[in-house]
Amino acid sequence: MEHRRRLVASLSSAFTLIAVIAAWIAFAPPQLGGRTSYVIVSGNSMEPGMHRGDLAIVRKQDAYVVGEVVTYRHPQIGPVIHRVIDTDGSRFVFQGDNNDFIDPYRPVQAEMIGELWIHVPGAGSWLTRFHSPVYIAGLLFVAFASLGGGTAAVRATRGHRRKQHRKPAPSGAGTRGAPSMNPLLRDWQDTLSILAAAALGLGVLAWVAFNRPTTHEVPADTPYSQSGEFQYTAAAEDGRIYDTGEATSGEPVYRRLSDAVAFRFTYAFEGADASGIGGIYHLVAELGDQSGWRRTIDLTPETAFSGKEFTAEGVLSLPQAQELIAILETQSGVKNDRYSVTITPRVEVSGRIAGTPFEDTFSTAALAMELDDVQLRLARGASTDPLDQLTPRAEGNVSTRVERANTIGLLVVDLPVAAARVLSLAGLGLVLMLSGAFVIALVNQRNEAGMGGSAKLKSPLVMVRGKVPAVRMRVVDVTSLEDLGRIAEQSGAVVLQEARPGFHAYFVHDGELTYRFQAMGMPDIPPAQSRTQGAA
């Protein structure tokens, strides 16, 4: 009976510990390594499902889908709990169930706090009371009082047990002269409880791991870039004013020396996992003035390209440009000191990035120049170096969905599901092997302690049919049958034996104490020494 009580107590302690750890993993906040957050509803935007003062317990997820109620962190107003109604690339579109408008802010994955897990109506209003120092102090007092009472009870119980065992026992009641026993076998209830708790924890981990896919798709932005380089040259009647004998990129083109300017634009597309890249380009020169007048001169026809690179070349005739300007000035009477000349490739590109189709333009590719009666030169910007526009660049993103490994949150550790499956199965196999080895060792140990030892007893041995009556409330377990025999010899008492299939125990009554030795296996009792009596 005592072994059964110890086993039940050990199993209860182990399972309680597992339950506490599981609850901690499930409900611990992010500040303590968990994935659970607690949100108090402060508005009516989610009515009728949720009301002001309700408590929403949310858990952070690896992915969120349309239709879920999710809390996100707004950069100005803090946590907002609304429903996901759509996605916009890598951003999520939210709307309150009671709202007739869509949330203007669209958070990204990193701004998500968690998906609604548990909804507790009215609990938020109750929790807000603890913002008061009086309530917090009362809660702490109750917690410490409970902890102190439990600790005192445990100490009192332990102290009572120590007092019970302080009574002097006859020589042989201890372990003197007894064979040493492995602590794992001596306290087999605790060992068995640890193995059972490990099996339970690994079993729960296996159940979770095998009920969750190993991967999931999440929205992601796959970047790409477009870059280009403008070049121009102009042959001069007298090239001595240029280092190369002609005007080149970045230098002014003097109209007395040159009538034409040759432009060249080189394009390059860069992107991971890009395929089917192609499109069209159209190199043009656009004349304009400050009033908004615009006139376009084609330098190349609209041309299709395939691949990530192309080169466009065209020639601008300065007399042709001047002729168009003269028509404007004659017909409108407007005269300007200078006119703008913008060289634009007008690129339209399309293809696939990571399997997702996309379309884009290269709107930032434009070479701004100024034309007056003397020269054509790069436009002088107030904040940038004119030469910077010779190498335009544009960045873009394609919203895709990529596969990511699913994980199981274990406090501060995010264990991949695939690894959790292997770990749980390997752990269960190891626990099973250890349990088998432990049971075999325990049976062997008890058999060795109990088999054949009765032949060495000098005191009379009485076999009892049924259970030995508990004539004394205080029982002392000894570690070997030889120790029990020495106690019986010193006190002049008989040794009572209780035998059952696969189990037997020996008892010696001595005053206020009952000494006991228990063993597994069938006893080996010499017939000449044993006597039988019925249990009272």
mmCIF file of C-alpha atoms in Angstrom, residues 40-386:
data_model
loop_
_atom_site.group_PDB
_atom_site.id
_atom_site.type_symbol
_atom_site.label_atom_id
_atom_site.label_comp_id
_atom_site.label_asym_id
_atom_site.label_seq_id
_atom_site.Cartn_x
_atom_site.Cartn_y
_atom_site.Cartn_z
ATOM 1 C CA ILE A 40 -8.326 44.301 -23.888
ATOM 2 C CA VAL A 41 -10.929 45.446 -26.430
ATOM 3 C CA SER A 42 -11.314 49.207 -26.098
ATOM 4 C CA GLY A 43 -13.851 50.021 -28.835
ATOM 5 C CA ASN A 44 -16.973 48.796 -30.599
ATOM 6 C CA SER A 45 -15.481 48.165 -34.041
ATOM 7 C CA MET A 46 -15.729 44.354 -33.646
ATOM 8 C CA GLU A 47 -19.328 44.191 -32.439
ATOM 9 C CA PRO A 48 -21.453 42.121 -32.212
ATOM 10 C CA GLY A 49 -18.810 39.417 -31.774
ATOM 11 C CA MET A 50 -16.610 41.376 -29.380
ATOM 12 C CA HIS A 51 -17.473 44.244 -27.058
ATOM 13 C CA ARG A 52 -15.622 46.904 -25.133
ATOM 14 C CA GLY A 53 -13.971 45.388 -22.049
ATOM 15 C CA ASP A 54 -13.623 41.869 -23.484
ATOM 16 C CA LEU A 55 -10.310 40.039 -23.178
ATOM 17 C CA ALA A 56 -8.741 38.673 -26.353
ATOM 18 C CA ILE A 57 -5.933 36.152 -25.952
ATOM 19 C CA VAL A 58 -3.944 36.031 -29.192
ATOM 20 C CA ARG A 59 -1.053 33.815 -30.284
ATOM 21 C CA LYS A 60 1.646 34.752 -32.751
ATOM 22 C CA GLN A 61 1.536 32.641 -35.924
ATOM 23 C CA ASP A 62 3.934 32.019 -38.770
ATOM 24 C CA ALA A 63 1.226 32.922 -41.314
ATOM 25 C CA TYR A 64 -2.143 34.676 -41.339
ATOM 26 C CA VAL A 65 -4.999 34.141 -43.796
ATOM 27 C CA VAL A 66 -8.012 36.153 -44.891
ATOM 28 C CA GLY A 67 -10.949 35.834 -42.514
ATOM 29 C CA GLU A 68 -8.991 35.530 -39.269
ATOM 30 C CA VAL A 69 -9.324 38.003 -36.403
ATOM 31 C CA VAL A 70 -5.820 39.293 -35.782
ATOM 32 C CA THR A 71 -4.218 41.931 -33.587
ATOM 33 C CA TYR A 72 -1.590 44.146 -35.214
ATOM 34 C CA ARG A 73 0.516 47.005 -33.881
ATOM 35 C CA HIS A 74 -0.313 50.389 -35.363
ATOM 36 C CA PRO A 75 2.691 52.756 -35.236
ATOM 37 C CA GLN A 76 0.607 55.599 -33.766
ATOM 38 C CA ILE A 77 -2.274 54.088 -31.786
ATOM 39 C CA GLY A 78 -0.842 50.745 -30.661
ATOM 40 C CA PRO A 79 -2.586 47.330 -30.773
ATOM 41 C CA VAL A 80 -5.642 47.047 -33.046
ATOM 42 C CA ILE A 81 -7.775 43.898 -33.224
ATOM 43 C CA HIS A 82 -9.674 43.627 -36.522
ATOM 44 C CA ARG A 83 -10.368 41.034 -39.208
ATOM 45 C CA VAL A 84 -8.079 40.338 -42.184
ATOM 46 C CA ILE A 85 -10.146 40.911 -45.339
ATOM 47 C CA ASP A 86 -7.443 40.920 -48.014
ATOM 48 C CA THR A 87 -3.728 41.076 -48.732
ATOM 49 C CA ASP A 88 -1.829 43.721 -50.691
ATOM 50 C CA GLY A 89 1.485 42.193 -51.595
ATOM 51 C CA SER A 90 3.296 41.627 -48.329
ATOM 52 C CA ARG A 91 0.815 43.838 -46.439
ATOM 53 C CA PHE A 92 -2.491 42.879 -44.851
ATOM 54 C CA VAL A 93 -5.791 44.711 -45.291
ATOM 55 C CA PHE A 94 -7.966 44.972 -42.137
ATOM 56 C CA GLN A 95 -11.493 46.045 -41.333
ATOM 57 C CA GLY A 96 -13.555 45.994 -38.160
ATOM 58 C CA ASP A 97 -16.720 43.864 -38.310
ATOM 59 C CA ASN A 98 -18.768 46.885 -37.233
ATOM 60 C CA ASN A 99 -16.975 49.385 -39.504
ATOM 61 C CA ASP A 100 -18.058 50.454 -42.995
ATOM 62 C CA PHE A 101 -14.519 51.449 -43.964
ATOM 63 C CA ILE A 102 -11.187 49.678 -44.391
ATOM 64 C CA ASP A 103 -8.327 50.408 -42.008
ATOM 65 C CA PRO A 104 -6.087 53.002 -43.680
ATOM 66 C CA TYR A 105 -2.961 51.422 -42.244
ATOM 67 C CA ARG A 106 -1.798 48.127 -43.759
ATOM 68 C CA PRO A 107 0.675 46.280 -41.534
ATOM 69 C CA VAL A 108 3.318 43.785 -42.616
ATOM 70 C CA GLN A 109 4.039 40.377 -41.074
ATOM 71 C CA ALA A 110 6.505 41.794 -38.558
ATOM 72 C CA GLU A 111 3.801 44.077 -37.118
ATOM 73 C CA MET A 112 1.391 41.232 -36.381
ATOM 74 C CA ILE A 113 0.893 40.519 -32.667
ATOM 75 C CA GLY A 114 -1.188 37.366 -33.013
ATOM 76 C CA GLU A 115 -4.330 35.578 -34.138
ATOM 77 C CA LEU A 116 -7.359 35.418 -31.838
ATOM 78 C CA TRP A 117 -7.110 32.222 -29.786
ATOM 79 C CA ILE A 118 -9.422 32.673 -26.776
ATOM 80 C CA HIS A 119 -12.160 35.272 -26.318
ATOM 81 C CA VAL A 120 -13.276 35.959 -22.732
ATOM 82 C CA PRO A 121 -16.254 38.359 -22.583
ATOM 83 C CA GLY A 122 -15.956 41.035 -19.900
ATOM 84 C CA ALA A 123 -12.648 39.770 -18.515
ATOM 85 C CA GLY A 124 -10.763 42.806 -19.766
ATOM 86 C CA SER A 125 -12.778 45.166 -17.568
ATOM 87 C CA TRP A 126 -12.017 42.981 -14.561
ATOM 88 C CA LEU A 127 -8.299 42.944 -15.334
ATOM 89 C CA THR A 128 -8.134 46.723 -15.625
ATOM 90 C CA ARG A 129 -8.861 46.909 -11.894
ATOM 91 C CA PHE A 130 -5.409 45.573 -11.198
ATOM 92 C CA HIS A 131 -3.943 48.758 -12.578
ATOM 93 C CA SER A 132 -4.693 50.084 -9.087
ATOM 94 C CA PRO A 133 -1.837 49.590 -6.559
ATOM 95 C CA VAL A 134 -4.359 48.417 -3.943
ATOM 96 C CA TYR A 135 -5.506 45.484 -6.063
ATOM 97 C CA ILE A 136 -1.958 44.583 -7.079
ATOM 98 C CA ALA A 137 -0.840 44.564 -3.437
ATOM 99 C CA GLY A 138 -3.808 42.354 -2.506
ATOM 100 C CA LEU A 139 -3.025 39.913 -5.306
ATOM 101 C CA LEU A 140 0.628 39.681 -4.276
ATOM 102 C CA PHE A 141 -0.377 39.129 -0.645
ATOM 103 C CA VAL A 142 -2.665 36.234 -1.583
ATOM 104 C CA ALA A 143 -0.006 34.703 -3.827
ATOM 105 C CA PHE A 144 2.738 34.898 -1.194
ATOM 106 C CA ALA A 145 0.384 33.696 1.553
ATOM 107 C CA SER A 146 -0.565 30.657 -0.536
ATOM 108 C CA LEU A 147 3.060 29.959 -1.374
ATOM 109 C CA GLY A 148 4.126 30.359 2.241
ATOM 110 C CA GLY A 149 1.312 28.123 3.497
ATOM 111 C CA GLY A 150 2.194 25.427 1.014
ATOM 112 C CA THR A 151 5.862 25.624 1.913
ATOM 113 C CA ALA A 152 5.095 25.462 5.616
ATOM 114 C CA ALA A 153 2.886 22.418 5.098
ATOM 115 C CA VAL A 154 5.609 20.666 3.147
ATOM 116 C CA ARG A 155 8.184 21.470 5.821
ATOM 117 C CA ALA A 156 5.870 20.299 8.577
ATOM 118 C CA THR A 157 5.234 17.013 6.769
ATOM 119 C CA ARG A 158 8.925 16.474 6.184
ATOM 120 C CA GLY A 159 9.704 17.322 9.791
ATOM 121 C CA HIS A 160 7.079 14.842 11.026
ATOM 122 C CA ARG A 161 8.567 12.147 8.839
ATOM 123 C CA ARG A 162 12.047 12.869 10.125
ATOM 124 C CA LYS A 163 10.791 12.608 13.719
ATOM 125 C CA GLN A 164 9.212 9.256 12.918
ATOM 126 C CA HIS A 165 12.509 7.878 11.712
ATOM 127 C CA ARG A 166 14.591 9.264 14.556
ATOM 128 C CA LYS A 167 13.520 6.452 16.936
ATOM 129 C CA PRO A 168 16.534 4.194 17.568
ATOM 130 C CA ALA A 169 16.206 0.887 15.802
ATOM 131 C CA PRO A 170 17.870 -2.393 16.646
ATOM 132 C CA SER A 171 21.170 -3.045 15.000
ATOM 133 C CA GLY A 172 20.646 -4.248 11.459
ATOM 134 C CA ALA A 173 17.715 -1.961 10.720
ATOM 135 C CA GLY A 174 19.957 0.273 8.653
ATOM 136 C CA THR A 175 21.971 -0.579 5.627
ATOM 137 C CA ARG A 176 24.993 -1.885 7.544
ATOM 138 C CA GLY A 177 25.990 -5.192 6.103
ATOM 139 C CA ALA A 178 23.364 -4.951 3.327
ATOM 140 C CA PRO A 179 24.276 -4.980 -0.349
ATOM 141 C CA SER A 180 24.249 -1.495 -1.892
ATOM 142 C CA MET A 181 21.210 -0.743 -4.050
ATOM 143 C CA ASN A 182 21.156 1.576 -7.041
ATOM 144 C CA PRO A 183 19.267 4.788 -6.080
ATOM 145 C CA LEU A 184 17.196 4.494 -9.272
ATOM 146 C CA LEU A 185 16.036 1.041 -8.162
ATOM 147 C CA ARG A 186 15.634 1.928 -4.509
ATOM 148 C CA ASP A 187 13.343 4.867 -5.365
ATOM 149 C CA TRP A 188 11.713 3.065 -8.274
ATOM 150 C CA GLN A 189 8.464 5.009 -7.950
ATOM 151 C CA ASP A 190 10.245 8.287 -8.657
ATOM 152 C CA THR A 191 12.198 6.776 -11.554
ATOM 153 C CA LEU A 192 9.047 5.332 -13.072
ATOM 154 C CA SER A 193 7.290 8.689 -12.682
ATOM 155 C CA ILE A 194 10.100 10.492 -14.488
ATOM 156 C CA LEU A 195 9.957 8.022 -17.362
ATOM 157 C CA ALA A 196 6.158 8.323 -17.517
ATOM 158 C CA ALA A 197 6.335 12.125 -17.523
ATOM 159 C CA ALA A 198 8.972 12.055 -20.281
ATOM 160 C CA ALA A 199 6.800 9.709 -22.321
ATOM 161 C CA LEU A 200 3.790 11.983 -21.829
ATOM 162 C CA GLY A 201 5.698 15.108 -22.865
ATOM 163 C CA LEU A 202 7.210 13.424 -25.924
ATOM 164 C CA GLY A 203 3.817 11.966 -26.815
ATOM 165 C CA VAL A 204 2.216 15.413 -26.742
ATOM 166 C CA LEU A 205 5.086 16.783 -28.845
ATOM 167 C CA ALA A 206 4.612 13.947 -31.368
ATOM 168 C CA TRP A 207 0.851 14.554 -31.527
ATOM 169 C CA VAL A 208 1.356 18.258 -32.194
ATOM 170 C CA ALA A 209 4.162 17.668 -34.709
ATOM 171 C CA PHE A 210 2.301 15.053 -36.755
ATOM 172 C CA ASN A 211 -0.881 17.146 -36.819
ATOM 173 C CA ARG A 212 0.929 20.162 -38.236
ATOM 174 C CA PRO A 213 2.419 20.393 -41.762
ATOM 175 C CA THR A 214 6.176 20.717 -41.996
ATOM 176 C CA THR A 215 5.983 23.818 -44.217
ATOM 177 C CA HIS A 216 3.622 26.686 -44.911
ATOM 178 C CA GLU A 217 3.433 29.532 -47.405
ATOM 179 C CA VAL A 218 4.003 33.110 -46.289
ATOM 180 C CA PRO A 219 3.867 36.355 -48.267
ATOM 181 C CA ALA A 220 7.261 37.722 -49.195
ATOM 182 C CA ASP A 221 8.661 40.566 -51.266
ATOM 183 C CA THR A 222 11.207 39.406 -53.819
ATOM 184 C CA PRO A 223 13.325 42.388 -54.902
ATOM 185 C CA TYR A 224 14.564 43.230 -58.355
ATOM 186 C CA SER A 225 16.297 46.217 -59.897
ATOM 187 C CA GLN A 226 16.547 48.045 -63.207
ATOM 188 C CA SER A 227 19.660 49.992 -64.114
ATOM 189 C CA GLY A 228 20.810 51.913 -67.140
ATOM 190 C CA GLU A 229 23.589 54.058 -68.504
ATOM 191 C CA PHE A 230 23.275 57.063 -70.802
ATOM 192 C CA GLN A 231 26.087 57.976 -73.151
ATOM 193 C CA TYR A 232 26.304 60.615 -75.849
ATOM 194 C CA THR A 233 28.852 61.867 -78.343
ATOM 195 C CA ALA A 234 28.904 64.763 -80.816
ATOM 196 C CA ALA A 235 31.454 65.124 -83.615
ATOM 197 C CA ALA A 236 32.892 68.655 -83.848
ATOM 198 C CA GLU A 237 34.165 70.545 -86.929
ATOM 199 C CA ASP A 238 37.143 71.601 -84.855
ATOM 200 C CA GLY A 239 37.749 69.010 -82.175
ATOM 201 C CA ARG A 240 40.677 70.771 -80.550
ATOM 202 C CA ILE A 241 38.465 72.042 -77.727
ATOM 203 C CA TYR A 242 37.803 68.450 -76.555
ATOM 204 C CA ASP A 243 40.305 65.977 -75.171
ATOM 205 C CA THR A 244 38.967 63.210 -77.416
ATOM 206 C CA GLY A 245 38.305 65.382 -80.444
ATOM 207 C CA GLU A 246 34.522 65.248 -79.872
ATOM 208 C CA ALA A 247 31.999 66.028 -77.160
ATOM 209 C CA THR A 248 31.371 63.053 -74.832
ATOM 210 C CA SER A 249 29.055 62.283 -71.924
ATOM 211 C CA GLY A 250 29.027 65.104 -69.357
ATOM 212 C CA GLU A 251 30.526 67.719 -71.728
ATOM 213 C CA PRO A 252 28.594 70.536 -73.437
ATOM 214 C CA VAL A 253 27.840 70.298 -77.150
ATOM 215 C CA TYR A 254 28.519 73.627 -78.880
ATOM 216 C CA ARG A 255 26.062 74.316 -81.648
ATOM 217 C CA ARG A 256 28.587 76.139 -83.851
ATOM 218 C CA LEU A 257 30.685 72.985 -83.969
ATOM 219 C CA SER A 258 28.086 70.187 -83.947
ATOM 220 C CA ASP A 259 24.730 69.667 -85.632
ATOM 221 C CA ALA A 260 23.892 66.180 -84.278
ATOM 222 C CA VAL A 261 24.226 64.302 -80.985
ATOM 223 C CA ALA A 262 24.311 60.472 -80.878
ATOM 224 C CA PHE A 263 22.674 58.991 -77.781
ATOM 225 C CA ARG A 264 23.135 55.468 -76.450
ATOM 226 C CA PHE A 265 21.190 53.846 -73.576
ATOM 227 C CA THR A 266 22.216 50.481 -72.071
ATOM 228 C CA TYR A 267 19.639 48.645 -69.953
ATOM 229 C CA ALA A 268 20.090 45.804 -67.424
ATOM 230 C CA PHE A 269 17.568 43.899 -65.298
ATOM 231 C CA GLU A 270 18.608 42.085 -62.114
ATOM 232 C CA GLY A 271 16.442 39.796 -60.001
ATOM 233 C CA ALA A 272 16.670 36.468 -58.212
ATOM 234 C CA ASP A 273 14.785 33.614 -59.880
ATOM 235 C CA ALA A 274 13.775 35.863 -62.797
ATOM 236 C CA SER A 275 12.448 34.265 -65.967
ATOM 237 C CA GLY A 276 10.718 35.335 -69.177
ATOM 238 C CA ILE A 277 12.035 38.891 -68.923
ATOM 239 C CA GLY A 278 11.149 41.047 -71.916
ATOM 240 C CA GLY A 279 9.257 44.096 -73.058
ATOM 241 C CA ILE A 280 9.474 47.151 -75.288
ATOM 242 C CA TYR A 281 11.478 50.381 -75.380
ATOM 243 C CA HIS A 282 11.139 53.640 -77.301
ATOM 244 C CA LEU A 283 14.007 56.153 -77.183
ATOM 245 C CA VAL A 284 12.688 59.710 -77.553
ATOM 246 C CA ALA A 285 13.820 63.309 -77.055
ATOM 247 C CA GLU A 286 11.219 65.558 -75.476
ATOM 248 C CA LEU A 287 11.466 69.345 -75.969
ATOM 249 C CA GLY A 288 9.793 71.615 -73.441
ATOM 250 C CA ASP A 289 9.742 74.935 -71.658
ATOM 251 C CA GLN A 290 8.672 76.305 -68.293
ATOM 252 C CA SER A 291 5.118 76.983 -69.466
ATOM 253 C CA GLY A 292 4.471 73.270 -70.003
ATOM 254 C CA TRP A 293 4.883 73.088 -73.783
ATOM 255 C CA ARG A 294 6.067 69.657 -74.924
ATOM 256 C CA ARG A 295 7.094 68.227 -78.285
ATOM 257 C CA THR A 296 8.448 64.707 -78.833
ATOM 258 C CA ILE A 297 11.097 63.635 -81.342
ATOM 259 C CA ASP A 298 11.502 59.901 -81.974
ATOM 260 C CA LEU A 299 15.104 58.733 -81.817
ATOM 261 C CA THR A 300 14.251 55.025 -82.283
ATOM 262 C CA PRO A 301 11.003 53.302 -83.182
ATOM 263 C CA GLU A 302 9.151 51.265 -80.553
ATOM 264 C CA THR A 303 11.204 48.090 -80.304
ATOM 265 C CA ALA A 304 10.610 44.778 -78.521
ATOM 266 C CA PHE A 305 13.371 43.130 -76.515
ATOM 267 C CA SER A 306 13.787 39.722 -74.870
ATOM 268 C CA GLY A 307 16.166 39.027 -72.025
ATOM 269 C CA LYS A 308 17.597 41.075 -69.221
ATOM 270 C CA GLU A 309 19.637 43.517 -71.329
ATOM 271 C CA PHE A 310 19.326 45.692 -74.396
ATOM 272 C CA THR A 311 20.963 48.744 -75.984
ATOM 273 C CA ALA A 312 19.075 51.601 -77.669
ATOM 274 C CA GLU A 313 20.806 54.100 -79.986
ATOM 275 C CA GLY A 314 19.487 57.219 -81.691
ATOM 276 C CA VAL A 315 20.620 60.574 -83.073
ATOM 277 C CA LEU A 316 19.134 63.956 -82.191
ATOM 278 C CA SER A 317 19.362 66.584 -84.914
ATOM 279 C CA LEU A 318 19.906 69.991 -83.320
ATOM 280 C CA PRO A 319 18.663 71.893 -86.412
ATOM 281 C CA GLN A 320 15.444 69.836 -86.316
ATOM 282 C CA ALA A 321 14.986 70.706 -82.652
ATOM 283 C CA GLN A 322 15.624 74.372 -83.415
ATOM 284 C CA GLU A 323 13.064 74.270 -86.203
ATOM 285 C CA LEU A 324 10.363 73.070 -83.811
ATOM 286 C CA ILE A 325 11.335 75.747 -81.312
ATOM 287 C CA ALA A 326 11.165 78.405 -84.049
ATOM 288 C CA ILE A 327 7.626 77.304 -85.004
ATOM 289 C CA LEU A 328 6.591 77.680 -81.340
ATOM 290 C CA GLU A 329 8.139 81.144 -81.023
ATOM 291 C CA THR A 330 6.693 82.363 -84.343
ATOM 292 C CA GLN A 331 3.173 81.163 -83.738
ATOM 293 C CA SER A 332 2.935 81.930 -80.016
ATOM 294 C CA GLY A 333 5.177 84.939 -79.692
ATOM 295 C CA VAL A 334 6.856 83.294 -76.693
ATOM 296 C CA LYS A 335 10.639 83.501 -76.544
ATOM 297 C CA ASN A 336 12.701 81.629 -73.937
ATOM 298 C CA ASP A 337 16.363 81.862 -73.146
ATOM 299 C CA ARG A 338 16.618 78.076 -72.972
ATOM 300 C CA TYR A 339 14.540 74.971 -73.533
ATOM 301 C CA SER A 340 14.596 71.581 -71.889
ATOM 302 C CA VAL A 341 15.634 68.449 -73.788
ATOM 303 C CA THR A 342 14.872 65.150 -72.003
ATOM 304 C CA ILE A 343 16.123 61.854 -73.417
ATOM 305 C CA THR A 344 13.846 59.012 -72.271
ATOM 306 C CA PRO A 345 14.007 55.289 -73.175
ATOM 307 C CA ARG A 346 10.346 54.625 -72.169
ATOM 308 C CA VAL A 347 10.959 51.062 -71.009
ATOM 309 C CA GLU A 348 8.102 48.648 -70.285
ATOM 310 C CA VAL A 349 9.280 45.331 -68.806
ATOM 311 C CA SER A 350 7.442 42.168 -67.775
ATOM 312 C CA GLY A 351 8.224 38.584 -66.780
ATOM 313 C CA ARG A 352 8.183 36.352 -63.733
ATOM 314 C CA ILE A 353 9.945 36.621 -60.385
ATOM 315 C CA ALA A 354 9.913 33.426 -58.340
ATOM 316 C CA GLY A 355 7.107 32.216 -60.584
ATOM 317 C CA THR A 356 4.940 35.323 -60.017
ATOM 318 C CA PRO A 357 4.156 37.496 -63.067
ATOM 319 C CA PHE A 358 4.898 41.223 -62.909
ATOM 320 C CA GLU A 359 4.901 44.335 -65.072
ATOM 321 C CA ASP A 360 6.839 47.560 -64.547
ATOM 322 C CA THR A 361 8.283 50.643 -66.206
ATOM 323 C CA PHE A 362 11.631 52.377 -65.861
ATOM 324 C CA SER A 363 10.242 55.831 -65.181
ATOM 325 C CA THR A 364 13.341 57.139 -63.417
ATOM 326 C CA ALA A 365 15.456 56.697 -66.569
ATOM 327 C CA ALA A 366 15.569 60.199 -68.016
ATOM 328 C CA LEU A 367 18.517 62.331 -69.066
ATOM 329 C CA ALA A 368 17.651 66.019 -68.506
ATOM 330 C CA MET A 369 19.518 68.565 -70.678
ATOM 331 C CA GLU A 370 19.210 72.267 -71.500
ATOM 332 C CA LEU A 371 19.321 73.810 -74.989
ATOM 333 C CA ASP A 372 20.017 77.473 -75.693
ATOM 334 C CA ASP A 373 21.459 79.415 -78.624
ATOM 335 C CA VAL A 374 25.019 78.403 -77.746
ATOM 336 C CA GLN A 375 25.038 74.874 -76.407
ATOM 337 C CA LEU A 376 23.317 71.667 -75.305
ATOM 338 C CA ARG A 377 24.405 70.639 -71.832
ATOM 339 C CA LEU A 378 23.306 68.549 -68.834
ATOM 340 C CA ALA A 379 20.663 70.257 -66.710
ATOM 341 C CA ARG A 380 22.015 71.666 -63.472
ATOM 342 C CA GLY A 381 19.992 70.271 -60.569
ATOM 343 C CA ALA A 382 19.940 72.078 -57.246
ATOM 344 C CA SER A 383 20.515 69.010 -55.081
ATOM 345 C CA THR A 384 22.153 66.354 -57.252
ATOM 346 C CA ASP A 385 25.246 66.047 -59.375
ATOM 347 C CA PRO A 386 24.251 66.296 -63.066
#
